[in-house]
Tab-separated table of C-alpha atoms in Angstrom:
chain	number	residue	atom	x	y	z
L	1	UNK	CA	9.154	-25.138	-9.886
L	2	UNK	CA	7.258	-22.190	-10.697
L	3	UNK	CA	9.504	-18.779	-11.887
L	4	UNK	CA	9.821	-15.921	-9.234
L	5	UNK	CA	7.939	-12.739	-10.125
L	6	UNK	CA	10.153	-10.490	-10.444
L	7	UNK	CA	9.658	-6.747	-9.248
L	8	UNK	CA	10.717	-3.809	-9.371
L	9	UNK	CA	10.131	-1.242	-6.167
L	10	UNK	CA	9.742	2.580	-5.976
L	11	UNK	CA	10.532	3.912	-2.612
L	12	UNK	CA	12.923	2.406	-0.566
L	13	UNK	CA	10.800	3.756	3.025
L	14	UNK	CA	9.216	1.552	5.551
L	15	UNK	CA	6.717	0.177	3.536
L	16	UNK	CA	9.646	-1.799	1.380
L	17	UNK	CA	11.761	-2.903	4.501
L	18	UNK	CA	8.610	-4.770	5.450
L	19	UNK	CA	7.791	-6.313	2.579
L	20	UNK	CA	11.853	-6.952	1.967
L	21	UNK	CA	12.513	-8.615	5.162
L	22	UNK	CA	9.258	-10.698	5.134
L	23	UNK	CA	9.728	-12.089	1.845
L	24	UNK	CA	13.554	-13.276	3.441
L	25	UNK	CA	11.822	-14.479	6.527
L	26	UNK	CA	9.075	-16.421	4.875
L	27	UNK	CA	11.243	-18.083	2.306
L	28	UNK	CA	13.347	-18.847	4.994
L	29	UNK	CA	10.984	-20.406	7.831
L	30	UNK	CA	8.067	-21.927	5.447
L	31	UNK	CA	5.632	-20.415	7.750
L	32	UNK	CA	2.238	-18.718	6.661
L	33	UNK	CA	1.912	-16.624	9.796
L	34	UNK	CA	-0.183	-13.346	8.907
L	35	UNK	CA	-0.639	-14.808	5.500
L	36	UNK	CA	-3.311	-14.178	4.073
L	37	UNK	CA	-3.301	-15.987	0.940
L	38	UNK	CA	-0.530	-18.515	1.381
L	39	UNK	CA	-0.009	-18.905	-2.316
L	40	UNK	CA	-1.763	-17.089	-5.607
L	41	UNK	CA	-1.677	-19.139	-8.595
L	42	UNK	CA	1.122	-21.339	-7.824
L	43	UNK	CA	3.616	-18.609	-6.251
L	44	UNK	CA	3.549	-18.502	-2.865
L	45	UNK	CA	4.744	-15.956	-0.263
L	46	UNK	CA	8.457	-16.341	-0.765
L	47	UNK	CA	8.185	-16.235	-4.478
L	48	UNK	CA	9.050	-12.662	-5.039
L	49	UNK	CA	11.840	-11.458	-6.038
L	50	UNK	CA	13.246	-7.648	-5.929
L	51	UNK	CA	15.286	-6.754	-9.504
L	52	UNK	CA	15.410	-3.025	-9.176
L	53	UNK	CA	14.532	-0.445	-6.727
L	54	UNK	CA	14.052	3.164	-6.990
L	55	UNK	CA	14.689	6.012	-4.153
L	56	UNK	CA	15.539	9.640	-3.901
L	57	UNK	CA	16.959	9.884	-1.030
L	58	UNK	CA	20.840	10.407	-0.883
L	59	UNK	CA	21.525	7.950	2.189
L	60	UNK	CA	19.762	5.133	0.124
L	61	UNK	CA	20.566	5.392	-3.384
L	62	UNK	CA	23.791	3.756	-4.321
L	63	UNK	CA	23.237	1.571	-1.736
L	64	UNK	CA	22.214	-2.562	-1.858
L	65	UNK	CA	18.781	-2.635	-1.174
L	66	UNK	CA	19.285	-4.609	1.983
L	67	UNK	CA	21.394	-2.091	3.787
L	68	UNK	CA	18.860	1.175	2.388
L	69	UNK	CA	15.612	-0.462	4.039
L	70	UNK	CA	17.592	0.489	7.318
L	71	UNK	CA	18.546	3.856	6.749
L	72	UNK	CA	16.933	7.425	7.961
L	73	UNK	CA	14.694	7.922	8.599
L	74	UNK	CA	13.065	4.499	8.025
L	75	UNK	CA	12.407	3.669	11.590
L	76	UNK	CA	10.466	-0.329	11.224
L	77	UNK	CA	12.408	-3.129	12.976
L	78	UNK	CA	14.563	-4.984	11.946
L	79	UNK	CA	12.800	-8.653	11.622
L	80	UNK	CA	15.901	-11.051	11.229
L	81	UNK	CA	19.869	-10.394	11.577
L	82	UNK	CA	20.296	-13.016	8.702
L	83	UNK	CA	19.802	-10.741	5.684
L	84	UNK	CA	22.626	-11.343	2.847
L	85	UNK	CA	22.991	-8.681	0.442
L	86	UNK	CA	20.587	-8.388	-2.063
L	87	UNK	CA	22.332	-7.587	-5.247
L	88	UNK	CA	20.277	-5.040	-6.622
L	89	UNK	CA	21.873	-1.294	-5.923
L	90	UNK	CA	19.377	1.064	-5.589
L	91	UNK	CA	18.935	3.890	-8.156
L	92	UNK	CA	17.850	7.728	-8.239
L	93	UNK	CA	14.516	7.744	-9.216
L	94	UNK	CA	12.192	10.445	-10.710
L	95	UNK	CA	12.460	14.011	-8.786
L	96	UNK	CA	9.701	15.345	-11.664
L	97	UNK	CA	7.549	13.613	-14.617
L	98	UNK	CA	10.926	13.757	-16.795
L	99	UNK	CA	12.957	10.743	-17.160
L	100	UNK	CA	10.256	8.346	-17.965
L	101	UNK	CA	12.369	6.458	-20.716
L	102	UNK	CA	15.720	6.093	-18.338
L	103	UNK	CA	13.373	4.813	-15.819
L	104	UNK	CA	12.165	2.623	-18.024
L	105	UNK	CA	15.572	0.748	-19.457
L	106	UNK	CA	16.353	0.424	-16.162
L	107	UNK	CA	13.374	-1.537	-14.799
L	108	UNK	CA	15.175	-4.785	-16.813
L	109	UNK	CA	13.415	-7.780	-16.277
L	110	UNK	CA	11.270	-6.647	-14.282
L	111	UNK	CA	7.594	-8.104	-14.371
L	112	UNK	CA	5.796	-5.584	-11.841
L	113	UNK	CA	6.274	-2.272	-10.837
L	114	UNK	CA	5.257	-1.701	-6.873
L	115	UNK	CA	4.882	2.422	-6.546
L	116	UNK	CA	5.670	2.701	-2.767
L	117	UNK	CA	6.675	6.253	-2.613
L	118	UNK	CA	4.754	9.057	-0.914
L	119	UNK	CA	1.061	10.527	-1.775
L	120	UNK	CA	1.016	13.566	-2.565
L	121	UNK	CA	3.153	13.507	-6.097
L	122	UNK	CA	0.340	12.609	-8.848
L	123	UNK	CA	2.673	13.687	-11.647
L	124	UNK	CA	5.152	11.335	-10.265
L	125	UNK	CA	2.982	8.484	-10.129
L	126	UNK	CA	1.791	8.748	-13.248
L	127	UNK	CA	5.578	9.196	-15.065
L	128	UNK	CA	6.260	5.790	-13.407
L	129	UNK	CA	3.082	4.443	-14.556
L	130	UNK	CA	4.050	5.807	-17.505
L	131	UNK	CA	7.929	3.913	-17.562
L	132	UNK	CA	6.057	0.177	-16.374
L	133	UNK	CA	3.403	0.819	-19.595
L	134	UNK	CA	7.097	1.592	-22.131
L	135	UNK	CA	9.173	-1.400	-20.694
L	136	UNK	CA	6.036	-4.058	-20.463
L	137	UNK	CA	5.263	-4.329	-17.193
L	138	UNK	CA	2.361	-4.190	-14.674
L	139	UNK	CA	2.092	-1.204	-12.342
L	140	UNK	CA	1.043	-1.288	-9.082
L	141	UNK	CA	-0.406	2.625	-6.863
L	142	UNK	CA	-0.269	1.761	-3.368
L	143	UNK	CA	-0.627	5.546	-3.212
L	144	UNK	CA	-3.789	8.127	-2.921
L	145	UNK	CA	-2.912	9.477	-6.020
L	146	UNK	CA	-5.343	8.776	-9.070
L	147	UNK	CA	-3.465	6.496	-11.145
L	148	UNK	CA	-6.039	3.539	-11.599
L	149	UNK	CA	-8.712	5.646	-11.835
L	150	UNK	CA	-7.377	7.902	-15.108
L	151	UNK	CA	-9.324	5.685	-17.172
L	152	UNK	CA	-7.400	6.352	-20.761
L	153	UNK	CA	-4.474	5.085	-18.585
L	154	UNK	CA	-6.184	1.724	-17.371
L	155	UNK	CA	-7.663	1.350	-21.657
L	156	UNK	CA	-3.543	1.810	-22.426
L	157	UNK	CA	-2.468	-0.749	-19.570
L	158	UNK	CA	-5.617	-2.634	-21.136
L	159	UNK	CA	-4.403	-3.097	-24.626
L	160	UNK	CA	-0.827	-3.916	-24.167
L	161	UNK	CA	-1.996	-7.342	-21.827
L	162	UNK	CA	-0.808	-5.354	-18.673
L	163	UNK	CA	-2.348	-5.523	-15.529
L	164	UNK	CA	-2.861	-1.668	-13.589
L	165	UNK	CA	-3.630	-2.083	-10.320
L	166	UNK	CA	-4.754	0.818	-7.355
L	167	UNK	CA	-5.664	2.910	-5.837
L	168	UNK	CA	-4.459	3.563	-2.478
L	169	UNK	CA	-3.964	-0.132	-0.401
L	170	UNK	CA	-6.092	-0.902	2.231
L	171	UNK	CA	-3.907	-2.071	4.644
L	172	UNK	CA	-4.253	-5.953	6.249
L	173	UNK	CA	-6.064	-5.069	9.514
L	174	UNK	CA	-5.851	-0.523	9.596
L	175	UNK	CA	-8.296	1.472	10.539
L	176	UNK	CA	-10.096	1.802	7.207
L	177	UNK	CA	-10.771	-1.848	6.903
L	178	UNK	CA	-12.088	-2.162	10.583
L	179	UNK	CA	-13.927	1.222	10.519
L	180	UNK	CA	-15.986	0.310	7.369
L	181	UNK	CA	-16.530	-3.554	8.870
L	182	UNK	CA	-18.238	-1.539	12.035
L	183	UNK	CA	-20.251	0.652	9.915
L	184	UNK	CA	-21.404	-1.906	7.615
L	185	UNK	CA	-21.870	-4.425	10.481
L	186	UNK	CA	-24.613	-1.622	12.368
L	187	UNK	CA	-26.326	-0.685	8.511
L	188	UNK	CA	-26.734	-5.045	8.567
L	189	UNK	CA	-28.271	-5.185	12.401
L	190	UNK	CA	-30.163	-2.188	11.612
L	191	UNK	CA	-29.530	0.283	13.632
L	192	UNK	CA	-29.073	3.915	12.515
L	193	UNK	CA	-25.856	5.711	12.821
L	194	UNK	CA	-25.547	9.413	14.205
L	195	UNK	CA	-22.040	10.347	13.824
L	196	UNK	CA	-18.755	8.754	13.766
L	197	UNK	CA	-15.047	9.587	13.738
L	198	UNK	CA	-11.455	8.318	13.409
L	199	UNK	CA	-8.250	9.634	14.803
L	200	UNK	CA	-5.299	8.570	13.696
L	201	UNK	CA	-1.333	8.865	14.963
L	202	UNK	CA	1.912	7.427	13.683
L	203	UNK	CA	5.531	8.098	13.764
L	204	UNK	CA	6.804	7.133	10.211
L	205	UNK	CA	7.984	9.613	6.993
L	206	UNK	CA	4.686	8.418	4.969
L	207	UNK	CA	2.626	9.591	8.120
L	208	UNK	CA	4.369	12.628	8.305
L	209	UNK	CA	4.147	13.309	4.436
L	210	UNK	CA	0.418	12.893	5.026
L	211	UNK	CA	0.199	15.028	7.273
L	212	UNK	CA	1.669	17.606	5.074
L	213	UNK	CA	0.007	16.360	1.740
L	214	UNK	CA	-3.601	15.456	3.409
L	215	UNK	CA	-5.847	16.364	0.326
L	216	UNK	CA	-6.092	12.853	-2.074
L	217	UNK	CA	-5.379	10.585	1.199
L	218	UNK	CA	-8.471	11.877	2.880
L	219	UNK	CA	-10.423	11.526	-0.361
L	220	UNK	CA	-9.413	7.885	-0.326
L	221	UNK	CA	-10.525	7.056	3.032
L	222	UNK	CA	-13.899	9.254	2.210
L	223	UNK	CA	-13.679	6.370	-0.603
L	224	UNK	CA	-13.189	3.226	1.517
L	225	UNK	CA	-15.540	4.479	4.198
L	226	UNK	CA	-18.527	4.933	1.814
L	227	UNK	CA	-18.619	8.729	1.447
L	228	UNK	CA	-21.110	9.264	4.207
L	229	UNK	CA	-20.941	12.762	5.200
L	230	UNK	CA	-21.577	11.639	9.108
L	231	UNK	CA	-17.879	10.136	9.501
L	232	UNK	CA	-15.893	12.486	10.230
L	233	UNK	CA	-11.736	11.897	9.745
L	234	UNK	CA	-9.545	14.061	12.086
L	235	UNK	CA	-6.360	15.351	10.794
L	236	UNK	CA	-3.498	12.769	10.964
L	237	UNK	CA	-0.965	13.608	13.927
L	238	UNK	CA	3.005	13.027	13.405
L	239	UNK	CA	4.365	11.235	16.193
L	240	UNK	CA	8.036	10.700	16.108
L	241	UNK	CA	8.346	8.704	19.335
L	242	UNK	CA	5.760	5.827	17.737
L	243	UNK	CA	8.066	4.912	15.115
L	244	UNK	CA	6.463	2.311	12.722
L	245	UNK	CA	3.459	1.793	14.859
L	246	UNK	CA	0.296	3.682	14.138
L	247	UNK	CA	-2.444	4.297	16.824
L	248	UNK	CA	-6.057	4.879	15.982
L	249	UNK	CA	-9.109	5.881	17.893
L	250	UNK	CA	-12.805	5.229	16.858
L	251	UNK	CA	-16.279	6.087	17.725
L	252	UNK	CA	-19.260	5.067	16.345
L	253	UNK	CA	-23.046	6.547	17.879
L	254	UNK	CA	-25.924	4.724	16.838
L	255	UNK	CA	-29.665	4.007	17.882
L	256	UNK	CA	-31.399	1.300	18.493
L	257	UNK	CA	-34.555	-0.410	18.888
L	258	UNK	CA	-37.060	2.652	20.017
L	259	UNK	CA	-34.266	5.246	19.525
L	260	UNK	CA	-32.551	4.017	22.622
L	261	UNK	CA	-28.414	5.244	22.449
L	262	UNK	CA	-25.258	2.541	21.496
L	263	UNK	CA	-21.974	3.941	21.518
L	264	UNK	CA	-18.983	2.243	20.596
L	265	UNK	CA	-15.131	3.039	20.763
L	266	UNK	CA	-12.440	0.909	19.484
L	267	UNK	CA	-8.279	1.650	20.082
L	268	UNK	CA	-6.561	0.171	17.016
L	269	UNK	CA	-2.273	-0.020	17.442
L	270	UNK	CA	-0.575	-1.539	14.436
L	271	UNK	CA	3.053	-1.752	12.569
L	272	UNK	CA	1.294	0.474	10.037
L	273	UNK	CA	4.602	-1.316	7.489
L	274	UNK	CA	3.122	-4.974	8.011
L	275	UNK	CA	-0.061	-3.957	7.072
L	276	UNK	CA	0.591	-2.424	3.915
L	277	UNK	CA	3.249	-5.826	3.407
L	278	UNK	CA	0.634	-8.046	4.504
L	279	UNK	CA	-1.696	-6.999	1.212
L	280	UNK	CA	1.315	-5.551	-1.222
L	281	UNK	CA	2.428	-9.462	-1.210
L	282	UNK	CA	-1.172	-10.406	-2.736
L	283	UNK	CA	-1.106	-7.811	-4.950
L	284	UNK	CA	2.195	-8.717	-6.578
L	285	UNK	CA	1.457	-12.284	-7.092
L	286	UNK	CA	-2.042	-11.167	-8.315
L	287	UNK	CA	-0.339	-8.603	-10.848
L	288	UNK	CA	2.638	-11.270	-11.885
L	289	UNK	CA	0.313	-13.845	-12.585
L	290	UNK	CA	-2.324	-11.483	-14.685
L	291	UNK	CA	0.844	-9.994	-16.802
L	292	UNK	CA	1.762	-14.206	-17.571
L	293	UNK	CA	-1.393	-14.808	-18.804
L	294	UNK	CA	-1.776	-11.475	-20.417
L	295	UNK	CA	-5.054	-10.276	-18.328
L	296	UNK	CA	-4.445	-6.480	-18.880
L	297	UNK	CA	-6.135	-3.725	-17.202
L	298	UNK	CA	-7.568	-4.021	-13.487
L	299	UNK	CA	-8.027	-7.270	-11.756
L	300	UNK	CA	-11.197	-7.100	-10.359
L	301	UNK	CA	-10.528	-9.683	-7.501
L	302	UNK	CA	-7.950	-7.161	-5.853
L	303	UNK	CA	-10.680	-4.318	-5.073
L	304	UNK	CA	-10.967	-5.922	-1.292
L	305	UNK	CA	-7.547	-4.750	-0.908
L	306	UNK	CA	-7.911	-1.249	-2.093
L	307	UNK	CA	-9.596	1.597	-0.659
L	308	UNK	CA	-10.067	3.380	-4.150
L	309	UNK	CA	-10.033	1.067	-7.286
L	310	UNK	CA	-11.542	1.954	-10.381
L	311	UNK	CA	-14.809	3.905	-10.090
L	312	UNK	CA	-13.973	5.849	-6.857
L	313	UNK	CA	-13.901	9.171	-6.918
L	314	UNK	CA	-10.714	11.287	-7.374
């Protein structure tokens, strides 16, 4: 039987419940629904497992893991009522880019370090960048913030056999990953686009951070969406009342044939959590498997599931 990877989380939000509780419910059930790769070099979905976790927040820290992924204000549902404790208390993590070694003697065993915490805090990022790099372990930016792209970092994660992977996910099915299919689905049929937007809504704390901290996410989705300077991206609106779910609008204006008018609008709702779950399980098993083998720097298969790997702009 193959060994679990084991990995260590930063941010205890939404993000982590959803990954948490799915890992339980797959490993419990067998089932590969919303799978997307049912297994990555011999570990499959329910071959994770969490060693340490990292969180700020006084209602979660000192807590087991299992009982922080429900506090406030994470707000994503609860997926099973079966969920033992987990065993792993959760511990302050960095409030500034000091504390880089005590992070790192306490990531243990660790083989992976999953940065789930809030955009916005490039320092912060990079200090626990800095902690996987000092304790031997891959680092994963699920973030905006340019961690994969500082490109002395990646030649350091390079050199010690460690994988570095980011930035920014792309979530399973959001409105990046369908807004760039559409775009690159009229470019193929050749028609010519005139303008195009996205709005997008949601109701949890990493929306809401957004919404204060806009600048490297909307760089990112520039990223994912090509750069072209006739997509436009509305400011993100806070929604309490949606909760976990996120609701997007799109438009797309084209021509045809002769110049003749197409218009197209699409009303995306997801549980923006699972998405980010559905692709942060590939990318652990991705970033496990490269630190076994000793495949440092960026694994180039993983760029589908990021909106700004290496080479993006910043």
């Amino acid at each position: 039987m193959i060994e679990k990877a084991r990995v260590a989380v930063v941010g205890v939000g939404n993000n982590t419940s959803a990954l948490v509780q799915g890992i339980h419910l797959y490993r419990r059930t067998g089932h590969v629904v919303g799978v997307r790769s049912p297994e990555i070099s011999g570990l499959g979905v329910g071959d994770v497992d969490v060693v340490a976790a990292f969180a700020v927040s006084a209602g979660k820290v000192g807590r087991d893991l299992h009982e922080a992924i429900f506090a406030s204000p994470n707000n994503f549902p609860r997926l099973a009522t079966d969920l033992p404790p987990a065993g792993v208390v959760v511990q302050a993590g960095l409030t500034d880019e000091t504390g880089v070694e005590r992070i790192a003697g306490l990531l243990g065993e660790a083989e992976v370090v999953l940065y789930s915490a809030p955009s916005g805090r490039p320092g912060i990022a990079r200090a626990y960048a800095e902690a996987a790099l000092l304790a031997g372990a891959g680092f994963i930016n699920t973030t905006a913030d340019p961690v994969a792209r500082d490109r002395t970092l990646m030649e350091r994660f390079e050199a010690d056999g460690l994988p570095l992977i980011g930035d920014d996910l792309a979530s399973q099915f959001g409105t990046s990953v369908v807004h760039g299919t559409l775009l690159r689905l009229l470019a193929e049929r050749g028609l010519t686009l005139v303008s195009s937007y996205q709005v997008n809504l949601g109701g949890t704390e990493d929306i809401r951070n957004l919404v204060e901290h806009p600048g490297s996410k909307n760089q990112s989705k520039r990223n994912a969406l090509g750069g072209d300077e006739r997509v436009g991206l509305a400011p993100l609106g806070y929604l309490p009342h949606l909760g976990s779910q996120k609701v997007s609008h799109l438009n797309i204006e084209a021509l045809g044939w002769a110049g003749t008018e197409v218009s197209l609008d699409v009303k995306l709702r997801v549980h923006d959590p699972s998405g980010a779950a559905g692709v942060n399980i590939d990318l652990l098993r991705v970033a496990a498997a490269a630190r076994r083998a000793g495949r440092g720097g960026y694994p180039a298969e993983t760029a589908a599931l990021l909106k700004s790997p290496p080479g993006s702009a910043v």
